[in-house]
Coordinates of C-alpha atoms in Angstrom, one line a residue:
M1 CA 25.6 -78.0 -0.1
D2 CA 29.0 -76.9 -1.5
G3 CA 27.2 -75.5 -4.6
A4 CA 24.7 -73.7 -2.4
A5 CA 27.6 -72.4 -0.3
G6 CA 29.5 -71.2 -3.4
S7 CA 26.4 -69.5 -4.7
M8 CA 25.9 -67.8 -1.3
R9 CA 29.5 -66.6 -1.3
R10 CA 29.2 -65.3 -4.9
D11 CA 26.0 -63.5 -3.9
Q12 CA 27.8 -62.0 -0.9
L13 CA 30.8 -61.0 -3.1
G14 CA 28.4 -59.4 -5.5
R15 CA 26.6 -57.5 -2.7
D16 CA 30.0 -56.4 -1.3
A17 CA 31.1 -55.1 -4.8
A18 CA 27.8 -53.3 -5.3
A19 CA 28.1 -51.7 -1.8
S20 CA 31.7 -50.7 -2.6
Q21 CA 30.5 -49.1 -5.9
D22 CA 27.8 -47.2 -4.0
R23 CA 30.3 -45.9 -1.5
E24 CA 32.5 -44.7 -4.3
R25 CA 29.6 -43.0 -6.1
A26 CA 28.6 -41.3 -2.8
K27 CA 32.1 -40.1 -2.2
H28 CA 32.2 -38.8 -5.8
E29 CA 28.9 -36.9 -5.4
Q30 CA 30.0 -35.4 -2.1
S31 CA 33.3 -34.3 -3.7
K32 CA 31.3 -32.6 -6.5
H33 CA 28.9 -31.0 -4.0
E34 CA 31.8 -29.6 -2.0
Q35 CA 33.5 -28.3 -5.1
S36 CA 30.3 -26.6 -6.2
N37 CA 30.0 -25.0 -2.8
R38 CA 33.6 -23.7 -3.0
E39 CA 33.0 -22.3 -6.4
G40 CA 29.8 -20.6 -5.2
S41 CA 31.6 -19.1 -2.3
E42 CA 34.4 -17.9 -4.6
N43 CA 31.8 -16.3 -6.9
E44 CA 30.1 -14.6 -4.0
Q45 CA 33.5 -13.3 -2.9
V46 CA 34.2 -12.1 -6.4
N47 CA 30.8 -10.3 -6.5
D48 CA 31.5 -8.7 -3.1
E49 CA 34.9 -7.6 -4.2
E50 CA 33.4 -6.0 -7.4
V51 CA 30.9 -4.1 -5.3
N52 CA 33.6 -3.1 -2.8
Q53 CA 36.0 -2.0 -5.5
Y54 CA 33.3 0.2 -7.1
E55 CA 32.4 1.7 -3.7
Q56 CA 36.1 2.3 -2.8
R57 CA 36.7 3.9 -6.2
D58 CA 33.8 6.3 -5.8
E59 CA 34.8 7.2 -2.2
G60 CA 38.4 7.5 -3.0
D61 CA 37.9 9.7 -6.1
S62 CA 34.6 11.5 -5.9
T63 CA 35.4 13.8 -8.9
V64 CA 36.2 11.8 -12.0
P65 CA 35.6 12.2 -15.8
F66 CA 32.3 10.8 -17.1
S67 CA 34.1 8.3 -19.3
D68 CA 35.6 6.6 -16.2
R69 CA 32.1 5.8 -14.9
S70 CA 30.8 3.9 -17.9
S71 CA 29.6 0.9 -16.0
P72 CA 27.1 0.8 -13.1
P73 CA 27.8 -1.0 -9.9
P74 CA 26.7 -4.6 -9.5
V75 CA 23.2 -5.0 -8.1
R76 CA 22.7 -7.4 -5.2
H77 CA 19.3 -9.3 -5.2
N78 CA 19.1 -9.4 -1.4
N79 CA 19.7 -5.7 -1.2
W80 CA 16.8 -5.1 -3.6
L81 CA 14.5 -7.3 -1.6
R82 CA 15.4 -5.5 1.6
G83 CA 14.9 -2.2 0.0
A84 CA 11.5 -3.1 -1.4
A85 CA 10.4 -4.4 2.0
L86 CA 11.7 -1.2 3.6
L87 CA 9.8 1.0 1.2
G88 CA 6.6 -1.1 1.5
G89 CA 6.8 -0.9 5.3
A90 CA 7.2 2.8 5.3
A91 CA 4.3 3.2 2.9
L92 CA 2.1 1.0 5.2
F93 CA 3.2 3.0 8.3
C94 CA 2.3 6.3 6.6
K95 CA -1.1 5.0 5.5
V96 CA -2.0 3.7 8.9
L97 CA -0.9 6.9 10.6
G98 CA -2.7 9.0 8.1
T99 CA -5.9 7.1 8.7
V100 CA -5.7 6.9 12.5
Q101 CA -4.9 10.6 12.9
K102 CA -8.5 11.4 11.9
V103 CA -9.8 10.1 15.2
P104 CA -8.1 12.6 17.5
L105 CA -9.0 15.3 14.9
Q106 CA -12.7 14.6 15.4
N107 CA -12.3 14.2 19.2
L108 CA -10.5 17.5 19.7
A109 CA -12.2 19.7 17.1
G110 CA -15.7 18.1 16.7
D111 CA -17.8 16.9 13.7
R112 CA -18.0 20.3 11.9
V113 CA -14.2 20.7 11.7
F114 CA -14.0 17.0 10.9
G115 CA -16.5 17.5 8.1
I116 CA -14.5 20.5 6.6
Y117 CA -11.3 18.5 6.7
N118 CA -12.9 15.5 4.9
A119 CA -14.5 17.8 2.3
V120 CA -11.3 19.7 1.5
Y121 CA -8.8 16.9 1.6
P122 CA -10.1 15.1 -1.6
F123 CA -9.7 18.3 -3.6
Y124 CA -6.1 18.7 -2.4
Q125 CA -5.5 15.0 -3.1
L126 CA -6.9 15.4 -6.7
L127 CA -4.4 18.2 -7.5
L128 CA -1.6 16.4 -5.8
Y129 CA -2.2 13.2 -7.8
L130 CA -2.6 15.3 -11.0
T131 CA 0.7 17.1 -10.4
T132 CA 2.8 14.2 -9.0
A133 CA 1.3 10.8 -10.0
G134 CA 3.5 9.0 -12.4
F135 CA 6.5 11.4 -12.4
P136 CA 8.4 9.6 -9.6
V137 CA 8.0 6.3 -11.4
A138 CA 9.0 7.9 -14.7
V139 CA 12.1 9.4 -13.1
S140 CA 12.9 6.0 -11.6
L141 CA 12.6 4.3 -14.9
L142 CA 14.8 6.8 -16.8
V143 CA 17.4 6.7 -14.0
A144 CA 17.5 2.9 -14.0
E145 CA 17.8 2.8 -17.8
R146 CA 20.6 5.4 -17.9
R147 CA 22.3 3.7 -15.0
Q148 CA 22.6 0.5 -16.9
A149 CA 24.1 2.5 -19.8
G150 CA 26.7 4.1 -17.5
D151 CA 25.2 7.5 -18.2
V152 CA 25.7 9.2 -14.8
R153 CA 25.0 12.7 -16.1
G154 CA 21.9 11.5 -17.8
M155 CA 20.7 10.0 -14.5
R156 CA 21.2 13.4 -12.8
L157 CA 19.5 15.2 -15.7
A158 CA 16.4 13.0 -15.3
A159 CA 16.2 13.9 -11.6
V160 CA 16.7 17.6 -12.2
M161 CA 14.2 17.8 -15.1
G162 CA 11.7 15.8 -13.1
A163 CA 12.0 18.1 -10.1
L164 CA 11.7 21.1 -12.5
L165 CA 8.6 19.8 -14.2
L166 CA 7.0 18.8 -10.9
G167 CA 7.9 22.2 -9.4
I168 CA 6.1 23.9 -12.2
A169 CA 3.1 21.6 -12.0
G170 CA 3.0 22.2 -8.2
L171 CA 3.1 26.0 -8.8
V172 CA 0.2 25.8 -11.2
G173 CA -1.7 23.6 -8.8
F174 CA -1.1 26.1 -6.0
V175 CA -2.3 29.0 -8.1
L176 CA -5.4 27.1 -9.2
M177 CA -6.2 25.9 -5.7
W178 CA -5.5 29.3 -4.0
S179 CA -7.4 31.5 -6.5
A180 CA -10.4 29.1 -6.7
A181 CA -10.7 28.6 -2.9
D182 CA -13.8 30.8 -2.5
W183 CA -15.6 29.3 -5.5
T184 CA -14.7 25.8 -4.4
A185 CA -15.9 26.4 -0.8
A186 CA -19.2 27.8 -2.2
F187 CA -19.6 24.8 -4.5
I188 CA -19.0 22.5 -1.5
G189 CA -21.7 24.3 0.4
D190 CA -19.7 25.9 3.2
K191 CA -17.8 29.2 2.7
D192 CA -15.8 28.6 5.8
A193 CA -13.9 25.9 3.9
S194 CA -11.9 28.4 1.9
Q195 CA -9.3 28.9 4.6
S196 CA -8.6 25.2 4.7
I197 CA -8.3 25.0 0.9
R198 CA -5.7 27.8 0.9
A199 CA -3.8 26.1 3.8
A200 CA -3.7 22.8 1.8
A201 CA -2.5 24.6 -1.3
L202 CA 0.7 25.6 0.4
A203 CA 1.8 21.9 0.3
L204 CA 1.9 22.0 -3.5
W205 CA 5.0 24.2 -3.3
V206 CA 7.2 21.4 -1.8
V207 CA 5.6 17.9 -2.1
P208 CA 5.9 17.5 -5.9
A209 CA 9.7 18.2 -6.0
A210 CA 10.3 15.7 -3.2
G211 CA 8.6 13.1 -5.4
A212 CA 11.1 13.5 -8.2
L213 CA 14.1 13.0 -5.9
R214 CA 12.5 9.9 -4.5
G215 CA 12.2 8.6 -8.0
Y216 CA 15.9 9.2 -8.6
F217 CA 17.0 7.1 -5.6
Q218 CA 14.5 4.4 -6.3
G219 CA 16.0 4.2 -9.8
L220 CA 19.4 3.6 -8.1
Q221 CA 17.6 0.9 -6.1
Q222 CA 18.3 2.8 -2.9
M223 CA 14.9 2.7 -1.1
A224 CA 16.1 4.0 2.3
P225 CA 16.0 7.8 1.3
S226 CA 12.4 7.5 0.0
A227 CA 11.3 5.5 3.0
L228 CA 12.9 7.9 5.5
S229 CA 11.4 10.9 3.6
Q230 CA 7.9 9.5 3.6
V231 CA 8.0 8.6 7.3
S232 CA 9.4 12.1 8.2
E233 CA 6.7 13.8 6.1
Q234 CA 3.9 11.9 7.8
L235 CA 5.2 12.3 11.3
V236 CA 5.8 16.0 11.0
R237 CA 2.4 16.4 9.3
V238 CA 0.5 14.7 12.2
A239 CA 2.6 16.5 14.8
V240 CA 2.0 19.9 13.3
M241 CA -1.7 19.2 12.9
L242 CA -2.1 18.2 16.5
S243 CA 0.0 21.1 17.8
L244 CA -2.0 23.7 15.8
L245 CA -5.2 22.1 17.0
F246 CA -4.2 22.4 20.7
A247 CA -3.0 25.9 20.1
G248 CA -6.2 26.9 18.3
L249 CA -8.4 25.4 20.9
A250 CA -6.5 27.3 23.6
A251 CA -6.7 30.5 21.7
G252 CA -10.4 30.1 20.8
W253 CA -10.1 29.7 17.0
S254 CA -13.2 29.3 14.9
P255 CA -14.1 26.0 13.3
A256 CA -12.8 27.4 10.0
G257 CA -9.4 28.3 11.6
L258 CA -9.1 24.9 13.3
A259 CA -9.7 23.1 10.0
A260 CA -7.2 25.3 8.3
G261 CA -4.6 24.5 11.0
A262 CA -5.2 20.8 10.5
M263 CA -4.7 21.1 6.7
A264 CA -1.6 23.2 7.2
G265 CA 0.1 20.1 8.6
S266 CA 0.3 18.9 5.0
A267 CA 2.6 21.8 4.0
A268 CA 4.8 21.3 7.1
G269 CA 5.1 17.6 6.4
G270 CA 5.9 18.1 2.8
F271 CA 8.6 20.6 3.7
A272 CA 10.2 18.1 6.1
G273 CA 10.1 15.3 3.5
L274 CA 11.8 17.6 0.9
I275 CA 14.5 18.6 3.4
V276 CA 15.3 14.9 4.0
M277 CA 15.5 14.2 0.2
L278 CA 17.8 17.3 -0.3
L279 CA 20.2 16.1 2.3
F280 CA 20.5 12.7 0.6
W281 CA 20.8 14.5 -2.8
R282 CA 23.6 16.7 -1.4
R283 CA 25.5 13.7 -0.1
E284 CA 25.1 11.9 -3.4
M285 CA 26.5 14.9 -5.3
Q286 CA 29.5 15.1 -3.0
R287 CA 30.3 11.4 -3.2
H288 CA 29.8 11.0 -6.9
S289 CA 30.3 14.3 -8.6
V290 CA 31.0 14.2 -12.3
V291 CA 33.2 16.5 -14.4
V292 CA 32.6 16.6 -18.1
P293 CA 35.8 17.7 -20.0
A294 CA 35.2 20.6 -22.4
G295 CA 34.6 19.4 -25.9
S296 CA 33.9 15.8 -24.9
A297 CA 31.2 13.7 -26.5
T298 CA 29.0 14.0 -23.4
A299 CA 29.3 17.8 -23.0
D300 CA 26.2 18.4 -25.1
K301 CA 24.1 16.5 -22.5
T302 CA 23.8 19.7 -20.6
G303 CA 22.4 21.4 -23.7
L304 CA 18.8 22.5 -24.4
A305 CA 18.1 19.6 -26.7
S306 CA 19.0 17.0 -24.1
R307 CA 16.8 18.7 -21.6
K308 CA 13.9 18.8 -23.9
S309 CA 14.3 15.2 -24.8
T310 CA 14.4 14.2 -21.1
A311 CA 11.3 16.3 -20.4
R312 CA 9.4 14.7 -23.3
N313 CA 10.3 11.2 -22.1
L314 CA 9.2 12.0 -18.5
V315 CA 5.9 13.4 -19.6
K316 CA 5.3 10.4 -22.0
L317 CA 5.9 7.9 -19.2
A318 CA 4.1 9.8 -16.4
L319 CA 0.9 11.0 -18.2
P320 CA -0.9 7.6 -18.5
V321 CA -0.1 6.8 -14.9
A322 CA -1.3 10.3 -13.7
V323 CA -4.6 10.0 -15.7
G324 CA -5.3 6.5 -14.3
S325 CA -4.5 7.5 -10.7
L326 CA -7.2 10.2 -10.8
A327 CA -9.8 7.5 -10.2
V328 CA -8.9 7.4 -6.5
P329 CA -9.3 11.1 -5.5
I330 CA -12.3 11.5 -7.9
A331 CA -14.2 8.8 -5.9
G332 CA -13.6 10.9 -2.7
L333 CA -14.5 14.1 -4.4
V334 CA -17.9 12.8 -5.3
D335 CA -19.1 12.9 -1.7
A336 CA -17.3 16.1 -0.9
F337 CA -19.0 18.0 -3.8
T338 CA -22.4 16.4 -3.6
V339 CA -23.4 15.4 0.0
P340 CA -23.0 18.9 1.8
R341 CA -24.6 20.6 -1.2
L342 CA -27.5 18.3 -1.4
L343 CA -28.1 18.6 2.4
G344 CA -28.0 22.4 2.0
A345 CA -30.6 22.2 -0.8
S346 CA -32.8 20.2 1.6
G347 CA -33.0 23.1 4.0
M348 CA -29.9 22.8 6.2
S349 CA -27.5 25.7 6.8
G350 CA -23.9 25.4 5.7
S351 CA -22.6 24.6 9.2
E352 CA -25.3 22.0 9.8
A353 CA -24.6 20.3 6.5
M354 CA -20.9 20.2 7.2
T355 CA -21.5 18.8 10.7
Q356 CA -23.7 16.0 9.1
F357 CA -20.9 15.4 6.6
G358 CA -18.5 15.0 9.5
L359 CA -20.8 12.4 11.1
Y360 CA -21.0 10.6 7.7
S361 CA -17.2 10.5 7.5
R362 CA -16.8 8.7 10.9
G363 CA -16.8 5.2 9.5
Q364 CA -14.3 5.9 6.7
P365 CA -11.0 5.5 8.6
L366 CA -12.0 2.0 9.8
V367 CA -13.0 0.9 6.3
Q368 CA -9.7 2.3 4.9
L369 CA -7.8 0.3 7.5
V370 CA -9.5 -2.9 6.4
V371 CA -9.0 -2.2 2.7
M372 CA -5.3 -1.3 3.5
V373 CA -4.7 -4.7 5.2
A374 CA -6.4 -6.6 2.3
G375 CA -4.4 -4.6 -0.3
T376 CA -1.2 -5.3 1.5
A377 CA -1.9 -9.0 1.7
A378 CA -2.8 -9.1 -2.0
S379 CA 0.3 -7.2 -3.0
A380 CA 2.4 -10.1 -1.5
L381 CA 1.0 -12.3 -4.3
V382 CA 1.7 -9.9 -7.1
P383 CA 5.3 -10.9 -7.6
L384 CA 4.2 -14.6 -7.8
L385 CA 1.7 -13.6 -10.5
V386 CA 4.3 -11.6 -12.4
A387 CA 6.7 -14.6 -12.3
A388 CA 4.0 -17.0 -13.2
R389 CA 2.9 -14.8 -16.1
A390 CA 6.5 -14.5 -17.4
A391 CA 7.0 -18.3 -17.1
G392 CA 3.6 -19.0 -18.9
S393 CA 2.4 -21.0 -15.9
R394 CA -1.4 -20.8 -16.2
L395 CA -2.0 -23.1 -13.3
Q396 CA 0.1 -21.0 -11.0
I397 CA -1.8 -17.8 -12.1
E398 CA -5.1 -19.5 -11.4
A399 CA -4.1 -20.9 -8.0
S400 CA -2.7 -17.5 -6.8
G401 CA -5.7 -15.6 -8.1
E402 CA -8.2 -18.0 -6.5
L403 CA -6.4 -17.8 -3.1
A404 CA -6.2 -14.0 -3.3
M405 CA -9.9 -13.6 -4.1
R406 CA -10.8 -16.0 -1.3
L407 CA -8.7 -13.9 1.2
A408 CA -10.6 -10.8 -0.1
W409 CA -14.0 -12.3 0.5
W410 CA -13.0 -13.6 3.9
I411 CA -11.4 -10.3 5.2
G412 CA -14.1 -8.1 3.7
A413 CA -17.1 -10.2 4.8
A414 CA -15.8 -10.6 8.3
A415 CA -14.9 -6.9 8.6
S416 CA -18.3 -5.8 7.3
L417 CA -20.2 -8.2 9.7
G418 CA -18.0 -7.2 12.6
L419 CA -18.4 -3.4 12.0
A420 CA -22.2 -3.9 11.6
L421 CA -22.6 -5.8 14.9
L422 CA -20.1 -3.7 16.8
A423 CA -21.1 -0.3 15.3
G424 CA -22.4 1.2 18.6
P425 CA -19.5 0.3 20.8
V426 CA -16.9 1.3 18.1
N427 CA -18.6 4.6 17.4
V428 CA -18.6 5.5 21.2
M429 CA -15.0 4.2 21.6
L430 CA -13.6 6.4 18.8
Y431 CA -16.0 9.4 18.8
A432 CA -17.5 9.6 22.3
D433 CA -21.1 9.2 21.2
N434 CA -23.3 7.0 19.0
Q435 CA -24.8 9.6 16.7
Q436 CA -26.0 8.4 13.3
A437 CA -25.5 4.8 14.2
L438 CA -27.3 3.5 11.1
T439 CA -25.0 5.5 8.8
F440 CA -21.9 4.3 10.7
T441 CA -23.2 0.7 10.2
L442 CA -23.8 1.2 6.5
I443 CA -20.4 2.7 5.9
G444 CA -18.9 -0.3 7.7
C445 CA -20.7 -2.6 5.3
T446 CA -18.7 -1.1 2.4
A447 CA -15.6 -2.9 3.7
L448 CA -16.4 -5.9 1.6
A449 CA -16.7 -4.0 -1.6
G450 CA -13.6 -2.0 -0.8
T451 CA -11.6 -5.1 -0.1
L452 CA -12.7 -6.8 -3.3
N453 CA -11.7 -3.7 -5.2
A454 CA -8.3 -3.5 -3.6
V455 CA -7.4 -7.1 -4.2
S456 CA -8.8 -7.3 -7.7
T457 CA -6.8 -4.1 -8.6
A458 CA -3.6 -5.6 -7.3
L459 CA -4.2 -8.9 -9.2
L460 CA -5.1 -7.1 -12.5
Q461 CA -2.0 -4.9 -12.2
G462 CA 0.1 -8.0 -11.7
L463 CA -1.4 -9.5 -14.8
G464 CA -0.8 -6.4 -16.9
A465 CA -4.3 -5.1 -17.0
V466 CA -3.6 -1.6 -15.5
R467 CA -6.4 0.5 -17.0
A468 CA -9.4 -1.7 -16.0
P469 CA -9.3 -0.9 -12.3
A470 CA -9.3 2.8 -12.9
A471 CA -12.2 2.5 -15.3
F472 CA -14.2 0.5 -12.7
L473 CA -13.6 3.2 -10.1
L474 CA -14.7 5.9 -12.5
I475 CA -17.9 4.0 -13.2
A476 CA -18.5 3.7 -9.5
A477 CA -18.0 7.4 -9.0
L478 CA -20.5 8.2 -11.8
L479 CA -23.0 5.8 -10.2
K480 CA -22.4 7.4 -6.8
V481 CA -23.2 10.8 -8.1
L482 CA -26.5 9.6 -9.5
L483 CA -27.5 7.7 -6.4
N484 CA -26.5 10.5 -4.1
A485 CA -28.7 12.9 -6.1
A486 CA -31.6 10.5 -5.7
L487 CA -31.2 9.3 -2.1
V488 CA -29.6 12.1 -0.1
P489 CA -32.6 14.5 -0.3
L490 CA -34.8 11.6 0.9
L491 CA -32.7 9.9 3.5
G492 CA -29.9 12.4 4.4
I493 CA -26.4 11.0 5.0
A494 CA -27.9 7.5 5.3
G495 CA -28.8 7.8 1.7
A496 CA -25.2 8.6 0.8
A497 CA -24.2 5.5 2.7
Y498 CA -26.7 3.3 0.8
A499 CA -25.4 4.9 -2.5
G500 CA -21.8 4.0 -1.5
I501 CA -22.7 0.3 -0.9
A502 CA -24.4 0.1 -4.3
A503 CA -21.7 2.0 -6.3
F504 CA -18.7 0.3 -4.8
A505 CA -20.4 -3.1 -5.0
A506 CA -20.8 -2.5 -8.7
A507 CA -17.1 -1.7 -9.1
A508 CA -16.2 -4.8 -7.0
L509 CA -18.3 -7.1 -9.2
L510 CA -16.7 -5.7 -12.3
G511 CA -13.3 -6.2 -10.8
V512 CA -14.1 -9.8 -9.7
A513 CA -15.4 -10.6 -13.2
A514 CA -12.2 -9.1 -14.8
V515 CA -10.1 -11.3 -12.5
R516 CA -12.1 -14.4 -13.4
R517 CA -11.7 -13.6 -17.1
T518 CA -8.0 -12.6 -17.0
A519 CA -6.6 -15.1 -14.5
G520 CA -9.1 -17.9 -15.0
V521 CA -10.3 -17.8 -11.4
R522 CA -13.1 -20.2 -10.8
L523 CA -16.0 -19.9 -8.3
P524 CA -15.2 -21.3 -4.8
A525 CA -15.8 -25.0 -4.2
P526 CA -19.0 -25.9 -2.3
R527 CA -16.9 -27.0 0.7
I528 CA -15.1 -23.6 0.8
A529 CA -18.4 -21.6 0.4
A530 CA -20.1 -23.7 3.1
G531 CA -17.1 -23.1 5.4
T532 CA -17.2 -19.4 4.9
I533 CA -20.9 -19.2 5.7
A534 CA -20.4 -21.4 8.8
A535 CA -17.6 -19.1 10.0
L536 CA -19.6 -15.9 9.5
A537 CA -22.6 -17.5 11.3
A538 CA -20.4 -18.6 14.2
M539 CA -18.9 -15.1 14.4
A540 CA -22.4 -13.5 14.4
V541 CA -23.7 -15.7 17.1
T542 CA -20.6 -15.1 19.2
L543 CA -20.8 -11.4 18.9
L544 CA -24.5 -11.4 19.8
L545 CA -23.9 -13.5 22.9
L546 CA -21.0 -11.3 23.8
Q547 CA -23.3 -8.3 23.6
H548 CA -25.6 -9.8 26.2
G549 CA -22.7 -11.0 28.3
M550 CA -21.0 -7.6 28.3
A551 CA -24.3 -5.9 29.3
A552 CA -24.5 -8.2 32.4
L553 CA -20.8 -7.9 33.2
L554 CA -20.5 -4.2 32.9
G555 CA -23.8 -3.7 34.8
S556 CA -22.2 -5.3 37.9
W557 CA -18.9 -3.5 37.2
P558 CA -19.7 0.1 36.4
L559 CA -17.4 1.9 34.0
P560 CA -17.7 5.3 32.2
E561 CA -19.6 4.9 29.0
R562 CA -16.6 5.3 26.7
A563 CA -14.4 2.9 28.7
A564 CA -17.2 0.3 28.7
A565 CA -17.6 0.7 24.9
T566 CA -13.9 0.3 24.5
V567 CA -13.8 -2.9 26.4
H568 CA -16.8 -4.2 24.4
A569 CA -15.4 -3.1 21.0
L570 CA -11.9 -4.5 21.5
A571 CA -13.1 -7.8 23.1
G572 CA -15.6 -8.2 20.3
T573 CA -13.0 -7.6 17.6
A574 CA -10.5 -10.1 19.1
I575 CA -13.0 -12.8 19.9
G576 CA -15.0 -12.4 16.7
A577 CA -11.9 -12.6 14.6
A578 CA -10.6 -15.7 16.5
V579 CA -13.9 -17.5 16.1
F580 CA -14.2 -16.7 12.4
G581 CA -10.6 -17.8 11.7
A582 CA -10.8 -21.0 13.8
V583 CA -14.1 -22.2 12.2
L584 CA -12.9 -21.3 8.7
L585 CA -9.7 -23.3 9.1
R586 CA -11.4 -26.3 10.6
C587 CA -13.9 -26.3 7.8
G588 CA -11.1 -26.5 5.2
G589 CA -11.3 -22.9 3.9
I590 CA -7.6 -23.0 3.2
S591 CA -5.3 -26.0 3.0
A592 CA -1.8 -26.4 4.4
R593 CA -0.5 -26.7 0.9
E594 CA -2.0 -23.4 -0.2
L595 CA -0.9 -21.7 3.0
S596 CA 2.6 -22.9 2.5
G597 CA 2.7 -21.3 -1.0
L598 CA 2.5 -17.8 0.6
P599 CA 5.5 -15.9 1.8
G600 CA 6.1 -17.1 5.3
G601 CA 3.2 -19.5 5.1
G602 CA 5.1 -22.7 5.7
A603 CA 5.9 -21.8 9.3
L604 CA 2.4 -20.6 9.9
A605 CA 0.9 -23.8 8.5
S606 CA 3.1 -25.9 10.8
R607 CA 2.1 -23.9 13.8
L608 CA -1.6 -24.2 12.9
R609 CA -1.3 -27.9 12.5
R610 CA 0.2 -28.2 15.9
L611 CA -2.7 -26.3 17.3
R612 CA -5.1 -28.6 15.4
L613 CA -6.6 -25.7 13.5
L614 CA -5.8 -27.1 10.1
P615 CA -7.6 -30.3 9.1
A616 CA -5.6 -33.4 8.2
E617 CA -4.8 -34.0 4.5
R618 CA -4.2 -37.2 2.8
G619 CA -0.8 -38.6 3.7
Q620 CA -0.4 -36.2 6.6
E621 CA -0.9 -36.3 10.3
V622 CA -2.6 -33.5 12.2

């Protein structure tokens, strides 16, 4: 017994000693953690002091020799993220507003004016892309590079030369567009379009120069000036367009005059955006002016040689981007230059052909909104792909690519099915009648191909394959020309819609194949494919039942036709989307682990688990 008691006491003493050692280790670790936190706080305070010292130095002495500004200010990571989010939000707002403003344009002015606007805008967009695309990015890159070297005068020179080059390009584009207006209108098939072409040409005086100044501030990682300029430009453009439409309708303007007034909004908006950028530029010059002493080593930077070198660098950086970006407006130009002309060759007058083209263009804003949403969602994954590519993480690239392509299929397929089944109510809700319902339905079906194109383009750019998406769009444009020529004379604008489905589906398949090859994306698992089919089937059944239910409900509760169509369209959109999403989640289309890997996905996954919309995983409770 005594031996046993002694053994127990020894064991207890050993446990006490071990517990004491554990407590000492815990105290030591806590002390190290607190010291690390203090050091981190001190480092953050030092960084803040460095930034503040730089800002105070600039504000206190706004005119200093170049040599005293040899080091750029420290860059805060959080500020960069906030700036990127601000610029992205402004771009999304402008795109949504630019798409939605087409609806009141058609409602106020009619399909003929709507057709002229949609025929002229791609031509203006082509010249705008040609004269501006790539230069803001090139200016931004040069400014960022010279900022790191402490070359403040070189930064300013990049902005000035960029504005000069873009101003010259804009002037050339203006002369070309203005002088060729009559020829272009005749080629389109409606001579009344010439006034709109000349009205759009005015914007080329001001829009390009604003792009160079935006690139300067983006190179400084100051996104607020660019964001405010873009939003101002779009708001003024839409406001002027609507004001001129109201004034023109009251004064009895012709359709050609109304379309020209709508296009004139682009020039007014561009002027507003340039004014905003000039105000920021003036403040920047006043706060951080630079004096180069005579005879100093940097005095030659204002010379002709430096200007030529800067101009060459800008053109070298901008030209590939500009050429690649032409794929977007060229795809829009195909319809503008072929559909009205082919309709005219079939026996229609110019005004009749342009009215038909306006009817053909009705579904485009809705498809553009769907593609915009998908592209924005995919762009959130691009930084993950870039980081994974830099780290050499093949598994992360494959997982992100597979999830992005799944989202593209889901968003595009659901949108195409919804637009097809709700085509009648949506057409009446937006445009007051249901003319060319088949064409509207067919245009809506291109949402799937457009979504796949947008997402595959974002993924390929994130993986460094920049040229492939442009090549695919150019192939689609060539195919669209051939199919339009074959189908429009036989089927009218419905033939152009069929051609669009085939051409953009070809580009989408090429993009999907390129993503599979580049990112190693595999085909969806049978469980995911079955869940997607089940969700689409449930959505279709729900919308068909809703159609019969709405007919009975609205029959006993009479409403004006457009109000009834609005109730039907909005209710169908909300209910159809909810049913599709719920069935897809319950069938395991996306797991909580995958959802948590997205920005902000962790909180969403927790909320969906509480609502029992995400199925239980191994080791987890629903």
